PDB file of C-alpha atoms and ligand atoms in Angstrom:
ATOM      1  CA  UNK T   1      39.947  27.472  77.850  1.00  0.00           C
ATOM      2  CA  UNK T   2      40.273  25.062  80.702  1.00  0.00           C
ATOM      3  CA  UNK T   3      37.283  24.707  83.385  1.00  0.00           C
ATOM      4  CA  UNK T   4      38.165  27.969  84.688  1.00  0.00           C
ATOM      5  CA  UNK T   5      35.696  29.191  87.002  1.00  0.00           C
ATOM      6  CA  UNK T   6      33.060  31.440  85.253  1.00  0.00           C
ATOM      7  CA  UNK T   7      32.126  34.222  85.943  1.00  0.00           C
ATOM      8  CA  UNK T   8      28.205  34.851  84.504  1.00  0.00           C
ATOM      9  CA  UNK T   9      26.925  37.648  83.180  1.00  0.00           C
ATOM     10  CA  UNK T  10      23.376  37.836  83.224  1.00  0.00           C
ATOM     11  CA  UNK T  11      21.595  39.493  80.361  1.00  0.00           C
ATOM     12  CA  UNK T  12      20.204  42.145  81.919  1.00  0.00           C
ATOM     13  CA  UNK T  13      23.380  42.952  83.784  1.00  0.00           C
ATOM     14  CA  UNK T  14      25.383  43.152  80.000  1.00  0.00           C
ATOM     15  CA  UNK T  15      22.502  45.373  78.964  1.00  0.00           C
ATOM     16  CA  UNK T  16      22.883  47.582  82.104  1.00  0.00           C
ATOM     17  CA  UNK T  17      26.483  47.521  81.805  1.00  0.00           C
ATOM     18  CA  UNK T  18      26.454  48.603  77.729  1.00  0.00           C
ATOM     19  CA  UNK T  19      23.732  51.421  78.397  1.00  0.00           C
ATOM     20  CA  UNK T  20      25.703  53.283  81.440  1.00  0.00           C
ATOM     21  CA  UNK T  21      29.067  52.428  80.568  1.00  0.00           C
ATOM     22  CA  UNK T  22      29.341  52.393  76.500  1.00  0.00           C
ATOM     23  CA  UNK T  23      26.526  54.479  75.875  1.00  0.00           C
ATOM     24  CA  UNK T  24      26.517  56.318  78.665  1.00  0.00           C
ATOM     25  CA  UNK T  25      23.131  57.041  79.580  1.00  0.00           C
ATOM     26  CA  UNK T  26      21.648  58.665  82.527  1.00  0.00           C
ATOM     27  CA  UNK T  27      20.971  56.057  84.749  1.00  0.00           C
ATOM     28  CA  UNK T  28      17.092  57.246  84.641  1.00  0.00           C
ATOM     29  CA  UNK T  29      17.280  56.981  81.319  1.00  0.00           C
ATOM     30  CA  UNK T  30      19.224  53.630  81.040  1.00  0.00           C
ATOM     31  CA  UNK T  31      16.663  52.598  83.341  1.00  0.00           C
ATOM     32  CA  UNK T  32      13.682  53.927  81.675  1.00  0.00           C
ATOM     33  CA  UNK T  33      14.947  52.066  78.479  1.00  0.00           C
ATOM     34  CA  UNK T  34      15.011  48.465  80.802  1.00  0.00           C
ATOM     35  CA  UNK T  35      11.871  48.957  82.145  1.00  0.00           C
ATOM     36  CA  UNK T  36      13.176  48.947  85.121  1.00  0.00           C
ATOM     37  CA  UNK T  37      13.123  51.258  88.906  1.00  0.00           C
ATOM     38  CA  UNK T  38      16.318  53.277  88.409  1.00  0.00           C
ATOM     39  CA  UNK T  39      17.138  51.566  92.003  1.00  0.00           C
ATOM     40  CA  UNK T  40      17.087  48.340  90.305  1.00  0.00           C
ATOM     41  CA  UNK T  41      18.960  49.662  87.459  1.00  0.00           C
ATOM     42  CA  UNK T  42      21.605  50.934  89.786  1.00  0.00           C
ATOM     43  CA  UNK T  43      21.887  47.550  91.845  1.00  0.00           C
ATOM     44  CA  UNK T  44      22.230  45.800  88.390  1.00  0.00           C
ATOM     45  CA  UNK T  45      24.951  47.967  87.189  1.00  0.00           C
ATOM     46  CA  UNK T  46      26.612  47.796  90.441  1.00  0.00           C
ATOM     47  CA  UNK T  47      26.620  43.610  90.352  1.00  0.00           C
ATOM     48  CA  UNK T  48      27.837  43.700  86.610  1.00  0.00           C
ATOM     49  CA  UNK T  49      31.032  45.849  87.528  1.00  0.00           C
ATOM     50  CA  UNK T  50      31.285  43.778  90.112  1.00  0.00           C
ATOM     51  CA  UNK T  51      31.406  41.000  88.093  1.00  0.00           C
ATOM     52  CA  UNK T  52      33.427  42.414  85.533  1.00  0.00           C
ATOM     53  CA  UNK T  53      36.331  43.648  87.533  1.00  0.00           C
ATOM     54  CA  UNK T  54      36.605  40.558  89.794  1.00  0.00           C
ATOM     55  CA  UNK T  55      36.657  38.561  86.226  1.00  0.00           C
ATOM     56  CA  UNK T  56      39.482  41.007  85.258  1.00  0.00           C
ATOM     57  CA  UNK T  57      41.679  40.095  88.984  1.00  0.00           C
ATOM     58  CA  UNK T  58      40.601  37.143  89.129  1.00  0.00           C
ATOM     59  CA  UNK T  59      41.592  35.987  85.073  1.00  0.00           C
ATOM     60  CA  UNK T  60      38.019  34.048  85.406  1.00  0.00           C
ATOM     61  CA  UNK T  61      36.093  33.324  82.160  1.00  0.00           C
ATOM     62  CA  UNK T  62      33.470  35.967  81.397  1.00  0.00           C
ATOM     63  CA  UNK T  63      30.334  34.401  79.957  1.00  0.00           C
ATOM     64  CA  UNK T  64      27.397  36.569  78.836  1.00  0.00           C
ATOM     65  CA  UNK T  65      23.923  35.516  79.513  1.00  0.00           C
ATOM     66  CA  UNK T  66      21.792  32.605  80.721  1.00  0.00           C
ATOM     67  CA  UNK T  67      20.561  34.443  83.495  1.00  0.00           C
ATOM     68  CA  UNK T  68      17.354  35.724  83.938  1.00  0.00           C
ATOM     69  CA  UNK T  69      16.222  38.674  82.270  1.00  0.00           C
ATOM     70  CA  UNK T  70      14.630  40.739  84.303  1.00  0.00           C
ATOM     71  CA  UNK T  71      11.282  42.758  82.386  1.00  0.00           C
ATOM     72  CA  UNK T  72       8.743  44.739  84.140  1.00  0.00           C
ATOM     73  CA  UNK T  73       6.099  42.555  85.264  1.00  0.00           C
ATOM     74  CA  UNK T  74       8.427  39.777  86.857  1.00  0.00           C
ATOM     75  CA  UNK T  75       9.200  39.615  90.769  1.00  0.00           C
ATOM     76  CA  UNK T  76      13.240  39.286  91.327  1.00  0.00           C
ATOM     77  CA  UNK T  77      14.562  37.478  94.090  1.00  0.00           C
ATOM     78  CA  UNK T  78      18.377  37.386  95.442  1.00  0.00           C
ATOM     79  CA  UNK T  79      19.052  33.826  97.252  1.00  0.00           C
ATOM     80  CA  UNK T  80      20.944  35.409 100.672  1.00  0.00           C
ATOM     81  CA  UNK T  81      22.634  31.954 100.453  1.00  0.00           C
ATOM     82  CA  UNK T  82      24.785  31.977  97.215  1.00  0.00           C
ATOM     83  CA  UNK T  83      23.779  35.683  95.894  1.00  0.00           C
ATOM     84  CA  UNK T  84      21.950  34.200  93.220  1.00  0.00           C
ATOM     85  CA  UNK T  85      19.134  36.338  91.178  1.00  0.00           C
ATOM     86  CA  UNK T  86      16.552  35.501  89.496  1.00  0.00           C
ATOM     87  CA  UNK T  87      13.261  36.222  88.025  1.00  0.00           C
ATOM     88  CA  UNK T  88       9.762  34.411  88.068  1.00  0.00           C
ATOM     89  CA  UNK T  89       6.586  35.832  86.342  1.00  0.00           C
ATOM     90  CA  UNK T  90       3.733  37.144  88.407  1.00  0.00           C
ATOM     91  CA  UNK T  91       1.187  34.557  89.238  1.00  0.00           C
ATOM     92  CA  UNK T  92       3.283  31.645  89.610  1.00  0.00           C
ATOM     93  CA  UNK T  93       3.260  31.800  93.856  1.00  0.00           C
ATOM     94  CA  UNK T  94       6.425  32.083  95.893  1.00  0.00           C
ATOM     95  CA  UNK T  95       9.601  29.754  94.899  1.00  0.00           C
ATOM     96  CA  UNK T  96       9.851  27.225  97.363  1.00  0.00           C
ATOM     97  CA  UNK T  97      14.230  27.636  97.174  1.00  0.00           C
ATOM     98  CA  UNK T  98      16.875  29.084  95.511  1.00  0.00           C
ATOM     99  CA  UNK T  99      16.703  27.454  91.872  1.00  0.00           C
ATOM    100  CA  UNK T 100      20.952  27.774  92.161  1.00  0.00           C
ATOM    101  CA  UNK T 101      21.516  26.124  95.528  1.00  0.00           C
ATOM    102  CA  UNK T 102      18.028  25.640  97.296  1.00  0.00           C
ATOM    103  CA  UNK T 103      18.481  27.596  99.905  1.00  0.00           C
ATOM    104  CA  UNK T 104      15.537  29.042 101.477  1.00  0.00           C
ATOM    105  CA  UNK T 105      16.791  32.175 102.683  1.00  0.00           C
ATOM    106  CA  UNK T 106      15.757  34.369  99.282  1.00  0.00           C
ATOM    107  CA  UNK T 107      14.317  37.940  99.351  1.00  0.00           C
ATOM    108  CA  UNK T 108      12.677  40.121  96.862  1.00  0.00           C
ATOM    109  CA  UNK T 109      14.610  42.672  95.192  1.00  0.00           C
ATOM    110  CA  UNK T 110      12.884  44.307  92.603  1.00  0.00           C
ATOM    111  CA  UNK T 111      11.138  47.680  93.604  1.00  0.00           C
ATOM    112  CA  UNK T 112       7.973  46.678  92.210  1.00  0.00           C
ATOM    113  CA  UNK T 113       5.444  48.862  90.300  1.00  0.00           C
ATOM    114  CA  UNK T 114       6.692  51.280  92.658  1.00  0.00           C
ATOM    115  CA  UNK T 115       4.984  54.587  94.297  1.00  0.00           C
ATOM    116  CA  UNK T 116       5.541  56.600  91.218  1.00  0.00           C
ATOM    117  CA  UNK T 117       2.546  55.155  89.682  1.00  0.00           C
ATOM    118  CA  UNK T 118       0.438  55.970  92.588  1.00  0.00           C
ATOM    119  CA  UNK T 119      -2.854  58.305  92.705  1.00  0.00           C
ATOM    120  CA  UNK T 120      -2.232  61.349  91.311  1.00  0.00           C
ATOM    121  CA  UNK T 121      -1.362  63.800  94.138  1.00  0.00           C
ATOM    122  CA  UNK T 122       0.665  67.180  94.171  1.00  0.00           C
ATOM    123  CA  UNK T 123      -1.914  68.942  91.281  1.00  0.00           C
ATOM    124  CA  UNK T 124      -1.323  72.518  91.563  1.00  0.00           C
ATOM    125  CA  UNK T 125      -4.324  74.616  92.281  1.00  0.00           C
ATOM    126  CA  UNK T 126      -7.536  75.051  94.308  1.00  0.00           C
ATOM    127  CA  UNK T 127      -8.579  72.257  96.322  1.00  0.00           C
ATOM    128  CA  UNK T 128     -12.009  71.016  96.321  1.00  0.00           C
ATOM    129  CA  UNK T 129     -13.953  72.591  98.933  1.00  0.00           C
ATOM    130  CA  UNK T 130     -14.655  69.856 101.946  1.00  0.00           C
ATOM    131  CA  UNK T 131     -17.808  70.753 103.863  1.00  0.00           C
TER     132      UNK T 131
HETATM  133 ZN1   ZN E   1      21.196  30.126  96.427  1.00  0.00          ZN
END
């Protein structure tokens, strides 16, 4: 294969693809088995079609991996500049560029620990008396 342009799967994007699309999982499920919010599940599914079908139009080469993998506990970031994700552990401060193009115009994208996990509201029942 010549020095076609590739097209570059990310792992997490292959896994999101398999789980909705071959095993067809609920996408809560799919995304409760990536540890991830099932926004971010949805956004990585979405990208890996993407991917996929412009591979397919395009006849581009379709490599699998390389990227980032993207676990619970890591901070994504999309570069705004070249579309570029990736993932840095917590603790290590904000990236001073995109690592693809060094652009500087990057955003979060990962949900976070989310509200889910937040102090537990809604119990049923009497409320303590405030007086
Ligand atoms: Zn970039």
């Amino acid at each position: 294969m010549s020095v076609l342009d590739e097209i570059e799967l990310s792992i997490d994007e292959f896994e999101a693809l398999r789980l909705a699309d071959l095993e067809g999982l609920y996408q809560e499920e799919a995304a409760a088995r990536m540890e991830v919010s099932r926004a971010t599940f949805a956004r990585i599914v979405a990208a890996s079609r993407k991917k996929v079908a412009t591979a397919l139009v395009q006849g581009n080469a379709l490599r699998i991996g390389g990227g980032p993998v993207a676990f619970a506990g890591e901070r994504s970031f999309r570069c705004e500049s070249c579309r570029h994700d990736w993932t840095l552990p917590f603790g290590t401060g904000r990236p001073a560029g995109c690592p693809a193009c060094s652009a500087r115009e990057f955003r979060r994208v990962d949900a976070g620990p989310g509200p889910r996990s937040g102090p537990s509201g809604g119990r049923p029942g009497k409320l303590p008396a405030r007086s």
